[in-house]
Short mmCIF file of C-alpha atoms and ligand atoms in Angstrom, two decimals:
data_model
loop_
_atom_site.label_atom_id
_atom_site.label_comp_id
_atom_site.label_asym_id
_atom_site.label_seq_id
_atom_site.Cartn_x
_atom_site.Cartn_y
_atom_site.Cartn_z
CA UNK A 1 0.00 0.00 0.00
CA UNK A 2 1.68 3.22 -1.13
CA UNK A 3 1.69 6.01 1.37
CA UNK A 4 1.88 9.77 1.38
CA UNK A 5 4.14 11.56 3.84
CA UNK A 6 4.25 15.25 4.76
CA UNK A 7 7.13 16.92 6.62
CA UNK A 8 6.25 20.37 7.87
CA UNK A 9 5.86 22.55 10.90
CA UNK A 10 3.78 21.27 13.78
CA UNK A 11 0.04 21.76 13.53
CA UNK A 12 -0.32 21.57 9.76
CA UNK A 13 -2.28 18.33 10.17
CA UNK A 14 -4.90 20.19 12.18
CA UNK A 15 -6.98 20.84 9.11
CA UNK A 16 -10.55 20.33 8.05
CA UNK A 17 -11.24 16.83 6.82
CA UNK A 18 -8.11 15.32 8.35
CA UNK A 19 -8.56 12.90 11.23
CA UNK A 20 -5.60 11.81 13.36
CA UNK A 21 -5.89 8.05 13.83
CA UNK A 22 -2.69 7.41 15.73
CA UNK A 23 0.61 8.97 16.69
CA UNK A 24 3.22 6.33 15.89
CA UNK A 25 6.66 6.44 17.49
CA UNK A 26 9.31 4.85 15.28
CA UNK A 27 12.86 3.97 16.24
CA UNK A 28 15.40 3.76 13.44
CA UNK A 29 19.03 2.57 13.09
CA UNK A 30 19.84 6.30 12.83
CA UNK A 31 18.12 7.31 16.05
CA UNK A 32 14.81 8.90 16.86
CA UNK A 33 12.81 11.06 14.43
CA UNK A 34 11.80 14.58 15.51
CA UNK A 35 8.46 13.35 16.83
CA UNK A 36 5.84 10.65 16.44
CA UNK A 37 4.36 10.25 12.95
CA UNK A 38 0.81 11.52 12.95
CA UNK A 39 -1.05 8.85 11.00
CA UNK A 40 -4.06 10.62 9.55
CA UNK A 41 -6.94 9.91 7.26
CA UNK A 42 -8.30 12.31 4.70
CA UNK A 43 -11.29 11.20 2.65
CA UNK A 44 -10.20 7.57 2.85
CA UNK A 45 -6.57 8.43 2.04
CA UNK A 46 -3.83 7.64 4.56
CA UNK A 47 -1.31 10.43 5.14
CA UNK A 48 1.57 10.48 7.65
CA UNK A 49 2.57 13.90 8.99
CA UNK A 50 5.86 14.53 10.77
CA UNK A 51 6.60 17.83 12.54
CA UNK A 52 10.17 18.52 11.41
CA UNK A 53 11.15 20.43 14.51
CA UNK A 54 9.17 18.30 16.95
CA UNK A 55 6.08 19.46 18.76
CA UNK A 56 6.19 21.98 20.20
CA UNK A 57 8.82 23.50 17.90
CA UNK A 58 12.01 22.66 19.83
CA UNK A 59 14.71 21.26 17.50
CA UNK A 60 16.79 23.85 15.60
CA UNK A 61 17.48 23.18 11.89
CA UNK A 62 21.09 22.07 12.41
CA UNK A 63 20.05 19.56 15.09
CA UNK A 64 17.18 17.87 13.21
CA UNK A 65 17.85 14.15 12.76
CA UNK A 66 17.12 14.19 9.03
CA UNK A 67 18.21 10.60 8.56
CA UNK A 68 15.86 9.27 11.23
CA UNK A 69 12.99 11.41 9.91
CA UNK A 70 13.28 10.08 6.35
CA UNK A 71 14.08 6.51 7.37
CA UNK A 72 11.05 6.46 9.66
CA UNK A 73 8.81 7.35 6.73
CA UNK A 74 10.14 4.37 4.83
CA UNK A 75 9.50 2.12 7.82
CA UNK A 76 5.87 3.21 7.54
CA UNK A 77 5.72 2.32 3.84
CA UNK A 78 5.75 5.92 2.62
CA UNK A 79 7.03 6.26 -0.94
CA UNK A 80 6.03 9.86 -1.72
CA UNK A 81 6.83 12.83 0.50
CA UNK A 82 5.84 16.48 0.33
CA UNK A 83 8.11 18.73 2.34
CA UNK A 84 6.98 22.21 3.39
CA UNK A 85 9.40 24.74 4.80
CA UNK A 86 9.76 28.41 5.62
CA UNK A 87 12.17 30.39 3.46
CA UNK A 88 13.42 33.88 2.81
CA UNK A 89 12.95 35.40 -0.64
CA UNK A 90 16.26 36.30 -2.30
CA UNK A 91 14.81 38.79 -4.76
CA UNK A 92 11.99 41.30 -4.58
CA UNK A 93 9.98 39.24 -7.11
CA UNK A 94 9.68 36.42 -4.56
CA UNK A 95 7.34 38.17 -2.15
CA UNK A 96 6.44 37.10 1.39
CA UNK A 97 3.33 34.93 1.39
CA UNK A 98 4.09 33.28 -1.93
CA UNK A 99 4.52 29.54 -2.42
CA UNK A 100 7.38 28.19 -4.52
CA UNK A 101 7.47 24.69 -6.01
CA UNK A 102 11.19 23.94 -5.89
CA UNK A 103 13.01 22.40 -8.82
CA UNK A 104 16.65 22.94 -7.83
CA UNK A 105 18.77 23.14 -4.71
CA UNK A 106 22.22 24.30 -3.62
CA UNK A 107 23.44 22.80 -0.35
CA UNK A 108 25.57 25.11 1.78
CA UNK A 109 24.78 23.37 5.06
CA UNK A 110 27.61 21.77 6.99
CA UNK A 111 28.22 19.28 9.76
CA UNK A 112 24.99 17.38 9.17
CA UNK A 113 24.64 13.61 8.79
CA UNK A 114 23.73 13.76 5.13
CA UNK A 115 23.82 10.18 3.82
CA UNK A 116 22.68 6.66 4.69
CA UNK A 117 25.84 5.35 3.05
CA UNK A 118 28.75 6.09 5.35
CA UNK A 119 30.67 3.03 4.15
CA UNK A 120 31.64 0.30 3.55
CA UNK A 121 28.90 0.55 0.93
CA UNK A 122 29.63 3.58 -1.27
CA UNK A 123 26.75 5.16 -3.18
CA UNK A 124 26.63 8.25 -5.41
CA UNK A 125 23.01 8.97 -6.28
CA UNK A 126 22.18 11.07 -9.33
CA UNK A 127 20.90 14.47 -8.18
CA UNK A 128 20.55 16.29 -11.50
CA UNK A 129 16.90 16.81 -10.64
CA UNK A 130 16.73 16.87 -6.84
CA UNK A 131 12.92 16.81 -6.69
CA UNK A 132 10.59 14.25 -8.26
CA UNK A 133 9.36 15.75 -11.51
CA UNK A 134 6.19 13.68 -11.58
CA UNK A 135 5.24 14.82 -8.10
CA UNK A 136 5.99 18.40 -9.11
CA UNK A 137 3.53 18.02 -11.97
CA UNK A 138 0.88 16.66 -9.61
CA UNK A 139 1.38 19.59 -7.22
CA UNK A 140 1.09 22.05 -10.11
CA UNK A 141 -2.19 20.39 -11.15
CA UNK A 142 -3.44 20.47 -7.56
CA UNK A 143 -2.61 24.17 -7.24
CA UNK A 144 -4.40 24.93 -10.51
CA UNK A 145 -7.54 23.03 -9.48
CA UNK A 146 -7.61 24.71 -6.05
CA UNK A 147 -6.84 28.11 -7.61
CA UNK A 148 -3.72 28.60 -5.51
CA UNK A 149 -0.87 30.66 -6.87
CA UNK A 150 2.22 28.47 -6.94
CA UNK A 151 5.47 29.66 -8.44
CA UNK A 152 6.24 26.65 -10.69
CA UNK A 153 10.04 26.65 -10.33
CA UNK A 154 12.57 27.87 -7.82
CA UNK A 155 16.11 27.25 -6.62
CA UNK A 156 16.48 26.69 -2.88
CA UNK A 157 19.72 27.47 -1.14
CA UNK A 158 20.21 25.65 2.14
CA UNK A 159 22.26 27.40 4.81
CA UNK A 160 23.22 25.90 8.14
CA UNK A 161 21.68 28.49 10.42
CA UNK A 162 20.34 28.92 12.95
CA UNK A 163 21.29 32.56 12.47
CA UNK A 164 19.80 34.43 9.52
CA UNK A 165 21.99 35.66 6.66
CA UNK A 166 23.95 38.87 6.39
CA UNK A 167 23.00 41.35 3.68
CA UNK A 168 26.17 40.43 1.73
CA UNK A 169 25.30 36.73 1.97
CA UNK A 170 21.84 37.41 0.58
CA UNK A 171 23.39 39.31 -2.35
CA UNK A 172 25.77 36.40 -2.94
CA UNK A 173 23.04 33.75 -2.75
CA UNK A 174 20.89 35.71 -5.22
CA UNK A 175 23.89 36.06 -7.55
CA UNK A 176 24.38 32.27 -7.30
CA UNK A 177 20.93 31.81 -8.82
CA UNK A 178 18.96 31.26 -5.65
CA UNK A 179 15.30 32.23 -5.39
CA UNK A 180 14.77 31.30 -1.75
CA UNK A 181 17.00 30.53 1.23
CA UNK A 182 16.17 28.15 4.06
CA UNK A 183 17.82 25.93 6.66
CA UNK A 184 16.06 22.57 6.41
CA UNK A 185 15.80 21.63 2.72
CA UNK A 186 18.96 19.58 2.84
CA UNK A 187 19.87 16.83 3.39
CA UNK A 188 16.16 15.85 3.39
CA UNK A 189 15.86 15.73 -0.40
CA UNK A 190 19.05 13.71 -0.90
CA UNK A 191 18.21 11.23 1.86
CA UNK A 192 14.80 10.55 0.30
CA UNK A 193 16.49 9.89 -3.05
CA UNK A 194 18.91 7.47 -1.37
CA UNK A 195 15.88 5.48 -0.18
CA UNK A 196 14.23 5.71 -3.63
CA UNK A 197 11.36 7.75 -2.18
CA UNK A 198 9.70 10.40 -4.38
CA UNK A 199 10.25 13.79 -2.78
CA UNK A 200 8.90 17.23 -3.58
CA UNK A 201 9.09 20.49 -1.73
CA UNK A 202 7.01 23.63 -1.41
CA UNK A 203 8.79 26.66 0.01
CA UNK A 204 6.71 29.20 1.89
CA UNK A 205 8.26 32.65 1.58
CA UNK A 206 7.95 34.24 5.01
CA UNK A 207 10.16 37.31 4.54
CA UNK A 208 12.55 38.95 2.14
CA UNK A 209 16.25 38.23 2.70
CA UNK A 210 18.42 40.54 4.74
CA UNK A 211 19.18 43.89 3.19
CA UNK A 212 16.50 43.73 0.48
CA UNK A 213 14.06 45.94 2.37
CA UNK A 214 16.44 47.38 4.95
CA UNK A 215 14.23 46.25 7.83
CA UNK A 216 15.43 43.98 10.64
CA UNK A 217 14.17 40.39 10.41
CA UNK A 218 12.40 38.89 13.36
CA UNK A 219 11.06 35.42 14.15
CA UNK A 220 7.72 37.06 14.88
CA UNK A 221 7.46 38.26 11.27
CA UNK A 222 8.35 34.77 10.03
CA UNK A 223 5.76 33.11 12.28
CA UNK A 224 3.04 35.61 11.32
CA UNK A 225 3.54 35.09 7.58
CA UNK A 226 3.78 31.33 8.04
CA UNK A 227 0.46 31.38 9.87
CA UNK A 228 -1.13 33.44 7.13
CA UNK A 229 0.13 30.97 4.53
CA UNK A 230 -0.96 27.85 6.41
CA UNK A 231 -4.48 27.85 4.99
CA UNK A 232 -3.09 28.09 1.44
CA UNK A 233 -0.78 25.13 2.12
CA UNK A 234 -3.66 23.13 3.61
CA UNK A 235 -5.80 23.80 0.52
CA UNK A 236 -2.92 22.75 -1.72
CA UNK A 237 -2.44 19.51 0.25
CA UNK A 238 -6.17 18.73 0.23
CA UNK A 239 -6.18 19.07 -3.56
CA UNK A 240 -2.97 17.07 -3.92
CA UNK A 241 -3.77 14.07 -1.71
CA UNK A 242 -6.33 12.38 -4.02
CA UNK A 243 -4.07 12.93 -7.04
CA UNK A 244 -1.06 11.54 -5.20
CA UNK A 245 -3.00 8.57 -3.86
CA UNK A 246 -4.19 7.67 -7.36
CA UNK A 247 -0.75 8.04 -8.90
CA UNK A 248 1.23 4.91 -9.78
CA UNK A 249 4.89 5.80 -9.46
CA UNK A 250 6.47 5.79 -12.89
CA UNK A 251 9.53 7.97 -12.30
CA UNK A 252 13.26 7.43 -11.97
CA UNK A 253 13.19 7.90 -8.17
CA UNK A 254 12.03 4.29 -7.85
CA UNK A 255 15.37 3.09 -9.22
CA UNK A 256 17.69 5.76 -7.84
CA UNK A 257 20.14 3.17 -6.54
CA UNK A 258 20.46 1.41 -9.88
CA UNK A 259 23.95 2.21 -11.13
CA UNK A 260 24.66 4.38 -8.09
CA UNK A 261 26.55 1.80 -6.03
CA UNK A 262 30.30 1.47 -6.46
ZN1 LIG B 301 9.61 10.23 -8.25
#
C-alpha cells in the first residue's frame, strides 16, 4: 500500500477533513525522528505527517535528525513525500506569502549527517533533478484546481543556520541563482532519493532576505507570515492528496540506486 508523507511545521495536520488516527513512534538505526508520525486519514486516504522540529517546535534546523525522519517514513511504507518549509525570498519578485514549487537546490549546510551510506557501501546517487518531476507536476495540477498561486520553479539554497543571513550573503546567494533561502531543505531531499522515495518540496516565503528591504528580520514576522500561509498550504495539500493517492509511481526515483553503487 503506497503512502503519502508530509514533513512540515507542527500543527499543519490540524486541518478540516483530516482525522488523526494514531501517533506512531518509530525507532530507526539512525536514532529517533523529531516526533511521532501523525497517521491521519483524509477522505479515505492515509497520510503520515511529521513535525520537522518536533512538537512543540524545539529542535533547531542544524540539530534535526534528518536521517531518522526520512528513514522512519520508509519504515511506515511511505514512498512519496511532500516537504513544506519556511524560506526567505532572495529577490523582490519572490514576495512574502508566496509559495514556490522547488526544482533545484544548492546545499551550503555543513556538519549534518547527510547520507545513509557512510561506508563500507559507497553510493553516489544522481541528483541532476533533486525533486521528483512527476510529483511536481501533480502539485502544479493540484494548485491549478484549487486556484492557488504556486510559483512553478525555484532554486532553494540551504544554509546551516540557525542565524539568519547577512546582507552580503543574501546578495551572494541571489547572484548564485537562488530564489529562496532556508535551513532545512537539505539533506532531506538527498536522503529521500537514497531510499528511492519520491520527494517534492514547497517553500513558503515568510520574509525577504536581509538587506533587500532594509528592515530587521524577526522570528515574529516569520511566524506571522507562516500562519497566514498555512491555509493556502492546507488547501494545496487537500487538492494534492487524491491525485497523489491515485498516482502509480512511474519515475526514476524508484530506481535511484540502480547504477549508483560502487
Ligand atoms: Zn519520483
